[in-house]
Amino acid sequence: MGSEKDPLIPKDVALTDSGRPVVKRSVHWALLSFLILGEIAGQGVFALPLHLGRLGWFAGTLTCFGTLAINNISLRIMYATHTRFPEAKSQGEAAGILFGPVGQGFIRAVVHLYLFTIQSAYLNSLGRTIMNEFYGTRVCLPLATGIASLIVFPFAQLRSYGDITGISIASFAAVVAVVFLIVGRSREVDPDPTSSTSFWPPLGITDSLTSVGGFFFASGGGQCAFFEYLSEMSRPEDYPKTLWLTTPALFALYYGTAAAMYARFGDKVPGFLLDILPFDASRLVGNTLFFFHIIVSFVILNSALLRAYARYSVTDSSNAARRDWAGLSAIVVLGAYVLTNTVSLFEDLTAAIGSLFVSTTVLLIPPAYLYAAHWFKRREDPERGAIGRENNTPVKRSPSLKKLGGFIGKFSPMKKGRKGGEGGDAGGGGSSGGSTPGESTPRPTGFEVHWSVLWSLRVMLAVAVVAVPVLSWGSLVRLVQDMATLAPPFSCGPCVTKECIENERAESAMAYLGLLERRVRGAALRG
């Protein structure tokens, strides 16, 4: 976003022709795949067994598969945006081209709020992990998240994705290791005797909507930092390869974990899966690995958020650039600390973020880009001008419409009838103006969407307009209820000590014995 803040960019910063700080391209598509997995996988997976239980086997399975499929399609639409607007380095810039200042402001606000709130969720996870490590002593959430803030701050000084990709591989490996550890050691933990499983959603509409939001939170990702990722790729045209790796890996990790834990613990499965681990060395190892993973995830999205406000390139190694980044990081960490202790329940916080922000960035914004491009082409305002149909001479157009030209290209089927000499290839693969200086992705021509794709976009937008407010209502109602009863702001948070867990299990066992006694008495009376 350097071009939006040119007066603030120091004079000694190297700039591109378009006025942005220079960012070096060094990230291979395979490394980017693990960077995306490091961003998406991990935090969400540890709440999915609970959400599967709230939805039941049938709706939960469909929701897991559906949210991942929607996210895959959404990212492909985002890639089509990049191929037509390689100069856009953020969602805000892409929205400015397509929707003008008002749309740009709205989308930038949504994206940045999402990035900030998910940082708060990450800090919540770090605090819960510290609480689990000290299972012999009650450590309250405000203290635990304060310690986590001090630990994460130095790591948040990593700015370039080229510096983060290496540790992102280790981060994803840590998540997989934790999942295997939990599944293996959970066999030694007796399930609650009152637990049960259900094929259909067993609870009310509010809980079901909350859990759909939880699945969106876990599966959605890659959109908010999409343009930033591609700005550091050595070959941005290789991005689609990442989807063939990340989507299957996420489905295997998510559904495999959720199904295994729900099958064993039923509706009594914890909302934070690490609470299942026994109180021994495995609990310490599992939480330590998870702590490392969440730090990496925090760093990845912190880079996406702060580069919109930083005055220096993320690859600038000067002391001034480091000081600028450190100040911004301190503001984010402090704000995340306040929010995560205001909404302290992990499962409610992630569900609310998934319902409100992830569903917007996945369901609404990407198809709106594509539909807007088609709409501007179909409009063909005579005062704006349009490409001449009778010859190769272009009629005068506004700069914004020129940028809209050729938006679709490789993404979807084109309406036929164009010849190679009429502004591009029949398939929309030609170039109307060449590549943007400094960019490796050509800009193809052709911008009308096939009618089937157009109707699909309309359906996606209609679903988003209904789904976003409905999902948000359900999750926010549950969040407010829990804040008033279970976890008021800046309360001590859940008790995860060995004593508390054992007391809960004893109370559950007593309740089960009481239930059995009542059943025996009832059978005796009927006999």
Short mmCIF file of C-alpha atoms in Angstrom, two decimals:
data_model
loop_
_atom_site.label_atom_id
_atom_site.label_comp_id
_atom_site.label_asym_id
_atom_site.label_seq_id
_atom_site.Cartn_x
_atom_site.Cartn_y
_atom_site.Cartn_z
CA MET A 1 0.00 0.00 0.00
CA GLY A 2 2.98 2.25 -0.29
CA SER A 3 1.37 4.19 -3.16
CA GLU A 4 -1.50 5.22 -0.87
CA LYS A 5 0.93 6.77 1.63
CA ASP A 6 3.58 8.34 -0.60
CA PRO A 7 4.01 11.51 1.50
CA LEU A 8 4.96 9.35 4.50
CA ILE A 9 7.60 7.27 2.71
CA PRO A 10 11.11 8.39 3.73
CA LYS A 11 13.22 9.88 0.97
CA ASP A 12 15.96 7.26 1.27
CA VAL A 13 13.64 4.30 0.55
CA ALA A 14 14.04 2.63 -2.86
CA LEU A 15 10.81 2.82 -4.86
CA THR A 16 9.36 1.12 -7.93
CA ASP A 17 8.05 3.07 -10.92
CA SER A 18 4.61 3.08 -9.31
CA GLY A 19 5.94 4.65 -6.10
CA ARG A 20 6.00 1.62 -3.79
CA PRO A 21 8.86 0.46 -1.59
CA VAL A 22 10.82 -2.24 -3.39
CA VAL A 23 10.09 -5.79 -2.20
CA LYS A 24 12.46 -8.56 -3.24
CA ARG A 25 10.90 -11.69 -4.76
CA SER A 26 12.38 -14.88 -3.31
CA VAL A 27 9.54 -17.23 -2.21
CA HIS A 28 9.05 -20.49 -4.14
CA TRP A 29 5.51 -21.82 -4.55
CA ALA A 30 6.25 -24.91 -2.43
CA LEU A 31 7.48 -22.72 0.42
CA LEU A 32 4.42 -20.51 0.02
CA SER A 33 2.24 -23.62 0.41
CA PHE A 34 3.69 -24.22 3.87
CA LEU A 35 3.39 -20.53 4.66
CA ILE A 36 -0.35 -20.75 3.89
CA LEU A 37 -0.67 -23.97 5.89
CA GLY A 38 1.15 -22.26 8.72
CA GLU A 39 -1.38 -19.43 8.59
CA ILE A 40 -4.56 -21.53 8.28
CA ALA A 41 -3.86 -24.87 9.96
CA GLY A 42 -3.40 -25.21 13.66
CA GLN A 43 -5.52 -22.94 15.77
CA GLY A 44 -8.85 -23.76 14.18
CA VAL A 45 -8.33 -27.53 14.18
CA PHE A 46 -8.29 -27.69 17.98
CA ALA A 47 -11.88 -26.41 18.22
CA LEU A 48 -13.32 -28.41 15.30
CA PRO A 49 -14.25 -31.57 17.28
CA LEU A 50 -16.54 -29.41 19.42
CA HIS A 51 -18.06 -27.78 16.34
CA LEU A 52 -18.54 -31.18 14.68
CA GLY A 53 -20.39 -32.28 17.81
CA ARG A 54 -22.69 -29.27 17.68
CA LEU A 55 -23.54 -29.96 14.05
CA GLY A 56 -23.69 -33.77 14.13
CA TRP A 57 -22.03 -36.20 11.74
CA PHE A 58 -24.03 -35.32 8.63
CA ALA A 59 -24.08 -31.51 8.75
CA GLY A 60 -20.60 -31.39 10.27
CA THR A 61 -19.05 -33.47 7.49
CA LEU A 62 -20.76 -31.39 4.79
CA THR A 63 -19.69 -28.18 6.49
CA CYS A 64 -16.04 -29.24 6.72
CA PHE A 65 -15.89 -30.26 3.07
CA GLY A 66 -17.98 -27.30 1.89
CA THR A 67 -16.00 -24.58 3.68
CA LEU A 68 -12.70 -25.90 2.34
CA ALA A 69 -14.12 -26.15 -1.19
CA ILE A 70 -15.48 -22.60 -0.97
CA ASN A 71 -12.12 -21.35 0.23
CA ASN A 72 -10.37 -23.06 -2.70
CA ILE A 73 -12.74 -21.46 -5.22
CA SER A 74 -12.42 -18.10 -3.50
CA LEU A 75 -8.63 -18.19 -3.75
CA ARG A 76 -8.83 -19.05 -7.45
CA ILE A 77 -10.97 -15.97 -7.97
CA MET A 78 -8.38 -13.96 -6.08
CA TYR A 79 -5.68 -15.31 -8.37
CA ALA A 80 -7.72 -14.19 -11.37
CA THR A 81 -7.75 -10.74 -9.81
CA HIS A 82 -3.97 -10.78 -9.55
CA THR A 83 -3.47 -11.82 -13.18
CA ARG A 84 -5.46 -8.76 -14.31
CA PHE A 85 -4.17 -6.32 -11.73
CA PRO A 86 -0.56 -7.33 -10.94
CA GLU A 87 0.06 -3.80 -9.65
CA ALA A 88 -2.35 -4.38 -6.73
CA LYS A 89 -0.36 -5.27 -3.61
CA SER A 90 -3.31 -5.50 -1.22
CA GLN A 91 -7.05 -6.07 -1.20
CA GLY A 92 -7.48 -2.37 -0.59
CA GLU A 93 -5.70 -1.52 -3.82
CA ALA A 94 -7.71 -4.08 -5.81
CA ALA A 95 -10.94 -2.72 -4.32
CA GLY A 96 -9.91 0.82 -5.20
CA ILE A 97 -9.53 -0.17 -8.85
CA LEU A 98 -12.89 -1.95 -8.98
CA PHE A 99 -15.13 -0.07 -6.55
CA GLY A 100 -13.54 3.31 -6.00
CA PRO A 101 -12.75 5.03 -2.68
CA VAL A 102 -15.89 3.92 -0.82
CA GLY A 103 -15.46 0.23 -1.66
CA GLN A 104 -11.76 0.49 -0.99
CA GLY A 105 -12.40 1.89 2.49
CA PHE A 106 -14.95 -0.80 3.34
CA ILE A 107 -12.85 -3.75 2.19
CA ARG A 108 -9.69 -2.41 3.77
CA ALA A 109 -11.54 -2.01 7.09
CA VAL A 110 -12.89 -5.57 6.94
CA VAL A 111 -9.51 -7.08 6.07
CA HIS A 112 -7.58 -5.15 8.68
CA LEU A 113 -10.15 -5.84 11.41
CA TYR A 114 -9.97 -9.51 10.55
CA LEU A 115 -6.19 -9.54 10.74
CA PHE A 116 -6.24 -7.74 14.07
CA THR A 117 -8.94 -9.90 15.67
CA ILE A 118 -7.25 -13.11 14.57
CA GLN A 119 -4.06 -11.83 16.20
CA SER A 120 -6.13 -11.59 19.38
CA ALA A 121 -7.28 -15.18 18.92
CA TYR A 122 -3.67 -16.25 18.49
CA LEU A 123 -2.72 -14.47 21.70
CA ASN A 124 -5.62 -16.22 23.44
CA SER A 125 -4.23 -19.56 22.27
CA LEU A 126 -0.75 -18.68 23.50
CA GLY A 127 -2.18 -17.77 26.89
CA ARG A 128 -4.18 -20.99 27.11
CA THR A 129 -1.05 -22.93 26.22
CA ILE A 130 0.87 -21.32 29.08
CA MET A 131 -2.02 -22.14 31.43
CA ASN A 132 -1.83 -25.78 30.30
CA GLU A 133 1.91 -25.89 30.86
CA PHE A 134 1.48 -24.84 34.51
CA TYR A 135 -1.23 -27.38 35.23
CA GLY A 136 -0.22 -27.64 38.86
CA THR A 137 -0.86 -23.95 39.57
CA ARG A 138 -3.80 -21.76 38.61
CA VAL A 139 -2.52 -19.14 36.16
CA CYS A 140 -5.20 -16.65 35.14
CA LEU A 141 -5.67 -15.71 31.49
CA PRO A 142 -4.68 -12.00 31.83
CA LEU A 143 -1.33 -13.01 33.32
CA ALA A 144 -0.82 -15.83 30.81
CA THR A 145 -1.56 -13.61 27.80
CA GLY A 146 0.70 -10.92 29.26
CA ILE A 147 3.57 -13.40 29.37
CA ALA A 148 2.70 -14.55 25.85
CA SER A 149 2.79 -10.93 24.63
CA LEU A 150 6.32 -10.49 25.92
CA ILE A 151 7.42 -13.73 24.25
CA VAL A 152 5.77 -13.10 20.87
CA PHE A 153 6.93 -9.49 20.48
CA PRO A 154 10.55 -10.27 19.43
CA PHE A 155 9.33 -12.82 16.88
CA ALA A 156 6.90 -10.27 15.47
CA GLN A 157 9.91 -8.29 14.23
CA LEU A 158 10.23 -10.74 11.31
CA ARG A 159 8.78 -8.82 8.36
CA SER A 160 9.52 -10.52 5.04
CA TYR A 161 7.86 -13.80 4.05
CA GLY A 162 11.21 -14.81 2.66
CA ASP A 163 12.44 -14.85 6.27
CA ILE A 164 9.35 -16.68 7.57
CA THR A 165 8.89 -19.51 5.03
CA GLY A 166 11.63 -21.67 6.52
CA ILE A 167 10.12 -21.77 10.00
CA SER A 168 6.61 -22.19 8.53
CA ILE A 169 7.56 -25.73 7.44
CA ALA A 170 8.61 -26.55 10.99
CA SER A 171 5.39 -24.89 12.20
CA PHE A 172 3.15 -27.15 10.12
CA ALA A 173 5.16 -30.19 11.17
CA ALA A 174 4.60 -29.15 14.79
CA VAL A 175 0.82 -29.05 14.25
CA VAL A 176 0.79 -32.52 12.71
CA ALA A 177 2.94 -33.83 15.57
CA VAL A 178 0.57 -32.35 18.17
CA VAL A 179 -2.47 -33.91 16.47
CA PHE A 180 -0.85 -37.36 16.44
CA LEU A 181 0.16 -36.90 20.07
CA ILE A 182 -3.40 -35.96 21.09
CA VAL A 183 -5.00 -38.81 19.16
CA GLY A 184 -2.54 -41.32 20.59
CA ARG A 185 -2.66 -40.21 24.22
CA SER A 186 -6.44 -39.65 24.19
CA ARG A 187 -6.86 -43.43 24.29
CA GLU A 188 -5.61 -43.29 27.87
CA VAL A 189 -8.29 -40.75 28.86
CA ASP A 190 -11.68 -42.17 29.79
CA PRO A 191 -14.50 -40.40 27.96
CA ASP A 192 -17.33 -38.84 29.93
CA PRO A 193 -19.93 -41.59 30.50
CA THR A 194 -22.76 -39.14 29.80
CA SER A 195 -21.38 -38.16 26.38
CA SER A 196 -23.14 -39.02 23.14
CA THR A 197 -22.85 -38.51 19.39
CA SER A 198 -25.54 -37.51 16.92
CA PHE A 199 -26.10 -37.86 13.20
CA TRP A 200 -28.22 -34.69 13.00
CA PRO A 201 -27.53 -31.34 14.75
CA PRO A 202 -28.36 -32.06 18.41
CA LEU A 203 -28.56 -28.45 19.64
CA GLY A 204 -30.39 -25.25 18.79
CA ILE A 205 -29.94 -22.94 15.83
CA THR A 206 -27.60 -20.58 17.69
CA ASP A 207 -25.10 -23.33 18.48
CA SER A 208 -25.30 -24.70 14.95
CA LEU A 209 -24.65 -21.30 13.37
CA THR A 210 -21.80 -20.70 15.79
CA SER A 211 -20.16 -23.96 14.74
CA VAL A 212 -20.56 -23.21 11.04
CA GLY A 213 -18.66 -20.02 11.81
CA GLY A 214 -16.03 -22.12 13.58
CA PHE A 215 -15.51 -24.21 10.45
CA PHE A 216 -15.25 -21.03 8.38
CA PHE A 217 -12.61 -19.74 10.78
CA ALA A 218 -10.59 -22.95 10.47
CA SER A 219 -10.82 -23.39 6.69
CA GLY A 220 -10.85 -19.79 5.52
CA GLY A 221 -7.53 -18.13 4.93
CA GLY A 222 -5.13 -16.83 2.37
CA GLN A 223 -7.42 -14.06 1.11
CA CYS A 224 -6.42 -11.28 3.48
CA ALA A 225 -2.70 -11.66 2.83
CA PHE A 226 -3.14 -12.93 -0.75
CA PHE A 227 -1.61 -10.00 -2.64
CA GLU A 228 1.16 -9.66 -0.07
CA TYR A 229 2.06 -13.33 -0.57
CA LEU A 230 2.26 -12.98 -4.33
CA SER A 231 4.30 -9.79 -4.07
CA GLU A 232 7.20 -11.88 -2.70
CA MET A 233 6.77 -14.97 -4.92
CA SER A 234 9.63 -15.59 -7.33
CA ARG A 235 7.08 -16.81 -9.92
CA PRO A 236 3.54 -15.58 -9.10
CA GLU A 237 2.15 -17.61 -12.01
CA ASP A 238 2.90 -20.78 -10.00
CA TYR A 239 0.41 -19.85 -7.29
CA PRO A 240 -2.35 -22.32 -8.41
CA LYS A 241 0.04 -25.17 -7.62
CA THR A 242 -0.21 -24.28 -3.94
CA LEU A 243 -3.95 -25.05 -3.92
CA TRP A 244 -3.35 -28.63 -5.06
CA LEU A 245 -1.23 -29.11 -1.96
CA THR A 246 -2.94 -27.04 0.72
CA THR A 247 -6.63 -27.97 0.30
CA PRO A 248 -6.24 -31.80 0.50
CA ALA A 249 -3.77 -31.43 3.38
CA LEU A 250 -6.21 -29.25 5.31
CA PHE A 251 -9.15 -31.60 4.75
CA ALA A 252 -7.18 -34.62 5.94
CA LEU A 253 -5.95 -32.75 9.00
CA TYR A 254 -9.27 -31.11 9.89
CA TYR A 255 -11.78 -33.86 9.32
CA GLY A 256 -9.46 -36.61 10.49
CA THR A 257 -8.87 -34.86 13.81
CA ALA A 258 -12.47 -33.78 14.35
CA ALA A 259 -13.91 -37.20 13.49
CA ALA A 260 -11.46 -39.14 15.67
CA MET A 261 -12.01 -36.94 18.72
CA TYR A 262 -15.79 -36.64 18.33
CA ALA A 263 -16.13 -40.41 17.89
CA ARG A 264 -14.29 -40.98 21.17
CA PHE A 265 -15.46 -38.12 23.41
CA GLY A 266 -18.82 -37.25 21.84
CA ASP A 267 -20.46 -33.97 22.79
CA LYS A 268 -18.21 -33.68 25.87
CA VAL A 269 -15.08 -33.10 23.79
CA PRO A 270 -13.23 -29.97 25.03
CA GLY A 271 -13.48 -26.71 23.12
CA PHE A 272 -9.66 -26.50 23.24
CA LEU A 273 -8.37 -29.91 22.25
CA LEU A 274 -5.04 -29.67 24.05
CA ASP A 275 -6.97 -29.93 27.34
CA ILE A 276 -7.38 -33.67 26.59
CA LEU A 277 -3.70 -34.48 27.09
CA PRO A 278 -2.86 -36.29 30.37
CA PHE A 279 -1.04 -34.43 33.12
CA ASP A 280 2.43 -35.72 32.30
CA ALA A 281 5.29 -35.01 29.90
CA SER A 282 3.00 -35.36 26.86
CA ARG A 283 1.02 -32.31 28.01
CA LEU A 284 4.20 -30.26 28.23
CA VAL A 285 5.49 -31.44 24.84
CA GLY A 286 2.17 -30.93 23.07
CA ASN A 287 1.65 -27.43 24.39
CA THR A 288 5.23 -26.44 23.63
CA LEU A 289 4.89 -27.54 19.99
CA PHE A 290 1.56 -25.76 19.68
CA PHE A 291 3.04 -22.61 21.26
CA PHE A 292 5.74 -22.55 18.58
CA HIS A 293 3.16 -23.01 15.82
CA ILE A 294 0.97 -20.16 17.04
CA ILE A 295 3.94 -17.81 17.27
CA VAL A 296 4.70 -18.49 13.60
CA SER A 297 1.05 -17.95 12.64
CA PHE A 298 1.06 -14.67 14.57
CA VAL A 299 4.18 -13.53 12.71
CA ILE A 300 2.71 -14.40 9.29
CA LEU A 301 -0.44 -12.35 9.71
CA ASN A 302 1.34 -9.61 11.62
CA SER A 303 3.44 -9.05 8.52
CA ALA A 304 0.32 -8.88 6.34
CA LEU A 305 -1.30 -6.31 8.63
CA LEU A 306 1.62 -4.02 9.40
CA ARG A 307 3.02 -3.67 5.89
CA ALA A 308 -0.09 -1.62 5.09
CA TYR A 309 1.12 1.00 7.59
CA ALA A 310 4.90 0.60 7.56
CA ARG A 311 6.89 3.37 5.89
CA TYR A 312 9.64 1.01 4.75
CA SER A 313 9.78 -2.11 2.61
CA VAL A 314 9.59 -5.40 4.52
CA THR A 315 12.91 -6.34 2.92
CA ASP A 316 14.62 -3.11 4.03
CA SER A 317 17.31 -4.04 6.57
CA SER A 318 17.99 -0.53 7.88
CA ASN A 319 17.68 0.35 11.57
CA ALA A 320 15.04 2.95 10.76
CA ALA A 321 12.88 0.26 9.14
CA ARG A 322 13.28 -1.98 12.19
CA ARG A 323 12.32 0.81 14.59
CA ASP A 324 9.26 1.67 12.53
CA TRP A 325 8.12 -1.98 12.54
CA ALA A 326 8.79 -2.40 16.26
CA GLY A 327 6.53 0.54 17.11
CA LEU A 328 3.69 -0.80 14.98
CA SER A 329 4.10 -4.29 16.44
CA ALA A 330 3.85 -2.93 19.97
CA ILE A 331 0.52 -1.27 19.15
CA VAL A 332 -0.90 -4.49 17.68
CA VAL A 333 0.26 -6.70 20.55
CA LEU A 334 -1.17 -4.31 23.16
CA GLY A 335 -4.50 -4.05 21.35
CA ALA A 336 -4.68 -7.83 20.93
CA TYR A 337 -4.05 -8.24 24.67
CA VAL A 338 -7.00 -6.01 25.52
CA LEU A 339 -9.39 -7.72 23.07
CA THR A 340 -8.45 -11.30 23.95
CA ASN A 341 -9.09 -10.62 27.64
CA THR A 342 -12.39 -8.95 26.85
CA VAL A 343 -13.62 -12.01 24.93
CA SER A 344 -11.70 -14.72 26.73
CA LEU A 345 -13.39 -17.94 25.55
CA PHE A 346 -11.30 -19.38 22.71
CA GLU A 347 -14.13 -21.25 20.96
CA ASP A 348 -16.46 -18.23 21.04
CA LEU A 349 -13.79 -15.83 19.80
CA THR A 350 -12.79 -18.00 16.85
CA ALA A 351 -16.44 -18.69 15.91
CA ALA A 352 -17.27 -14.98 15.95
CA ILE A 353 -14.25 -14.14 13.79
CA GLY A 354 -15.14 -16.94 11.37
CA SER A 355 -18.77 -15.87 11.09
CA LEU A 356 -18.21 -12.14 10.69
CA PHE A 357 -14.86 -11.67 8.97
CA VAL A 358 -13.82 -14.95 7.34
CA SER A 359 -17.21 -15.50 5.74
CA THR A 360 -17.01 -11.94 4.35
CA THR A 361 -13.49 -12.27 2.98
CA VAL A 362 -14.19 -15.74 1.53
CA LEU A 363 -17.82 -15.62 0.40
CA LEU A 364 -18.45 -11.98 -0.47
CA ILE A 365 -15.38 -10.02 -1.52
CA PRO A 366 -13.71 -12.28 -4.16
CA PRO A 367 -16.86 -12.95 -6.26
CA ALA A 368 -17.72 -9.26 -5.95
CA TYR A 369 -14.43 -8.45 -7.70
CA LEU A 370 -15.22 -10.71 -10.62
CA TYR A 371 -18.83 -9.64 -10.92
CA ALA A 372 -17.87 -5.96 -10.79
CA ALA A 373 -15.45 -6.40 -13.68
CA HIS A 374 -18.16 -7.98 -15.82
CA TRP A 375 -20.66 -5.28 -14.86
CA PHE A 376 -18.36 -2.47 -15.95
CA LYS A 377 -17.78 -4.17 -19.30
CA ARG A 378 -21.49 -4.72 -19.92
CA ARG A 379 -22.24 -1.12 -19.00
CA GLU A 380 -20.09 0.35 -21.82
CA ASP A 381 -20.77 3.96 -20.94
CA PRO A 382 -20.34 5.95 -24.20
CA GLU A 383 -18.70 8.81 -22.26
CA ARG A 384 -16.17 6.37 -20.78
CA GLY A 385 -15.71 4.66 -24.12
CA ALA A 386 -15.20 1.03 -25.10
CA ILE A 387 -12.99 -1.07 -27.33
CA GLY A 388 -13.91 -0.62 -30.95
CA ARG A 389 -15.75 -3.57 -32.46
CA GLU A 390 -15.22 -2.80 -36.11
CA ASN A 391 -11.50 -2.28 -36.08
CA ASN A 392 -8.47 -2.43 -33.92
CA THR A 393 -8.60 1.23 -32.92
CA PRO A 394 -9.42 1.67 -29.25
CA VAL A 395 -11.94 4.32 -28.27
CA LYS A 396 -10.88 6.57 -25.39
CA ARG A 397 -11.58 5.02 -21.99
CA SER A 398 -11.06 6.07 -18.40
CA PRO A 399 -8.00 4.68 -16.61
CA SER A 400 -10.18 2.64 -14.23
CA LEU A 401 -12.02 0.97 -17.10
CA LYS A 402 -8.74 0.21 -18.82
CA LYS A 403 -7.67 -1.64 -15.72
CA LEU A 404 -10.95 -3.52 -15.71
CA GLY A 405 -10.44 -4.67 -19.26
CA GLY A 406 -9.35 -8.27 -19.55
CA PHE A 407 -10.08 -9.12 -15.92
CA ILE A 408 -11.43 -12.60 -16.47
CA GLY A 409 -9.01 -14.30 -18.87
CA LYS A 410 -7.79 -17.66 -17.64
CA PHE A 411 -10.24 -17.81 -14.76
CA SER A 412 -13.40 -18.68 -16.68
CA PRO A 413 -14.85 -19.42 -20.15
CA MET A 414 -15.00 -16.38 -22.40
CA LYS A 415 -17.73 -15.39 -24.77
CA LYS A 416 -16.61 -16.36 -28.25
CA GLY A 417 -16.21 -14.19 -31.31
CA ARG A 418 -12.92 -12.38 -30.68
CA LYS A 419 -10.14 -12.84 -33.19
CA GLY A 420 -6.49 -12.79 -32.49
CA GLY A 421 -6.16 -9.30 -34.00
CA GLU A 422 -9.16 -7.84 -32.17
CA GLY A 423 -7.55 -6.98 -28.91
CA GLY A 424 -6.27 -10.43 -27.95
CA ASP A 425 -6.58 -14.17 -28.31
CA ALA A 426 -9.87 -15.95 -28.68
CA GLY A 427 -9.37 -17.37 -25.24
CA GLY A 428 -8.52 -14.05 -23.69
CA GLY A 429 -4.90 -14.92 -23.30
CA GLY A 430 -3.34 -12.05 -25.25
CA SER A 431 -2.02 -8.84 -23.83
CA SER A 432 -3.61 -5.49 -24.43
CA GLY A 433 -0.91 -3.44 -22.84
CA GLY A 434 1.94 -5.73 -21.92
CA SER A 435 3.11 -6.45 -18.44
CA THR A 436 3.20 -3.84 -15.77
CA PRO A 437 6.79 -2.65 -15.34
CA GLY A 438 8.54 -4.75 -12.73
CA GLU A 439 5.89 -7.51 -12.79
CA SER A 440 6.28 -11.02 -14.21
CA THR A 441 2.57 -11.71 -14.75
CA PRO A 442 1.18 -10.58 -18.13
CA ARG A 443 -2.16 -8.89 -18.36
CA PRO A 444 -4.46 -10.78 -20.74
CA THR A 445 -7.40 -9.27 -22.60
CA GLY A 446 -11.05 -10.27 -22.65
CA PHE A 447 -13.41 -9.45 -19.82
CA GLU A 448 -16.93 -10.82 -20.36
CA VAL A 449 -17.80 -13.80 -18.18
CA HIS A 450 -19.59 -16.82 -19.60
CA TRP A 451 -23.26 -16.79 -18.60
CA SER A 452 -22.91 -19.93 -16.46
CA VAL A 453 -20.05 -18.38 -14.47
CA LEU A 454 -21.95 -15.12 -14.19
CA TRP A 455 -24.96 -16.88 -12.66
CA SER A 456 -22.66 -18.80 -10.33
CA LEU A 457 -21.24 -15.51 -9.12
CA ARG A 458 -24.74 -14.18 -8.54
CA VAL A 459 -25.58 -17.24 -6.48
CA MET A 460 -22.38 -16.88 -4.45
CA LEU A 461 -23.12 -13.22 -3.75
CA ALA A 462 -26.75 -13.97 -2.82
CA VAL A 463 -25.64 -16.69 -0.43
CA ALA A 464 -23.04 -14.37 1.09
CA VAL A 465 -25.56 -11.57 1.63
CA VAL A 466 -27.74 -13.98 3.63
CA ALA A 467 -25.04 -16.12 5.27
CA VAL A 468 -22.80 -13.38 6.67
CA PRO A 469 -25.43 -11.64 8.83
CA VAL A 470 -27.11 -14.90 9.88
CA LEU A 471 -23.86 -16.57 10.91
CA SER A 472 -22.69 -13.40 12.63
CA TRP A 473 -25.94 -13.13 14.59
CA GLY A 474 -25.72 -16.71 15.82
CA SER A 475 -22.11 -16.51 16.95
CA LEU A 476 -22.43 -13.06 18.53
CA VAL A 477 -25.50 -14.11 20.54
CA ARG A 478 -23.56 -17.07 21.92
CA LEU A 479 -20.52 -14.88 22.61
CA VAL A 480 -22.55 -12.31 24.58
CA GLN A 481 -24.27 -15.05 26.58
CA ASP A 482 -20.97 -16.66 27.55
CA MET A 483 -19.39 -13.30 28.41
CA ALA A 484 -22.22 -12.64 30.84
CA THR A 485 -22.16 -16.06 32.50
CA LEU A 486 -19.01 -18.11 31.91
CA ALA A 487 -16.20 -15.65 31.23
CA PRO A 488 -16.72 -11.94 32.00
CA PRO A 489 -14.12 -9.52 30.58
CA PHE A 490 -10.70 -9.77 32.25
CA SER A 491 -11.82 -12.71 34.36
CA CYS A 492 -9.43 -15.47 35.36
CA GLY A 493 -10.58 -17.60 32.42
CA PRO A 494 -11.15 -21.35 32.36
CA CYS A 495 -9.55 -23.48 35.03
CA VAL A 496 -7.31 -26.06 33.34
CA THR A 497 -5.28 -27.22 36.34
CA LYS A 498 -5.06 -30.88 37.18
CA GLU A 499 -7.24 -30.35 40.26
CA CYS A 500 -9.99 -28.56 38.32
CA ILE A 501 -10.10 -31.16 35.56
CA GLU A 502 -10.21 -34.05 38.03
CA ASN A 503 -13.01 -32.35 39.98
CA GLU A 504 -15.00 -31.88 36.78
CA ARG A 505 -14.55 -35.52 35.89
CA ALA A 506 -15.60 -36.59 39.40
CA GLU A 507 -18.71 -34.42 39.20
CA SER A 508 -19.55 -35.88 35.80
CA ALA A 509 -19.12 -39.42 37.15
CA MET A 510 -21.40 -38.65 40.10
CA ALA A 511 -24.00 -37.20 37.75
CA TYR A 512 -23.81 -40.35 35.63
CA LEU A 513 -24.28 -42.57 38.69
CA GLY A 514 -27.26 -40.48 39.70
CA LEU A 515 -28.74 -40.91 36.24
CA LEU A 516 -28.28 -44.67 36.39
CA GLU A 517 -29.89 -44.78 39.86
CA ARG A 518 -32.93 -42.88 38.60
CA ARG A 519 -33.26 -45.23 35.65
CA VAL A 520 -33.12 -48.28 37.96
CA ARG A 521 -35.77 -46.81 40.23
CA GLY A 522 -37.95 -45.98 37.29
CA ALA A 523 -37.63 -49.52 35.93
CA ALA A 524 -38.49 -50.96 39.38
CA LEU A 525 -41.61 -48.82 39.65
CA ARG A 526 -42.76 -49.79 36.17
CA GLY A 527 -42.14 -53.49 37.04
#
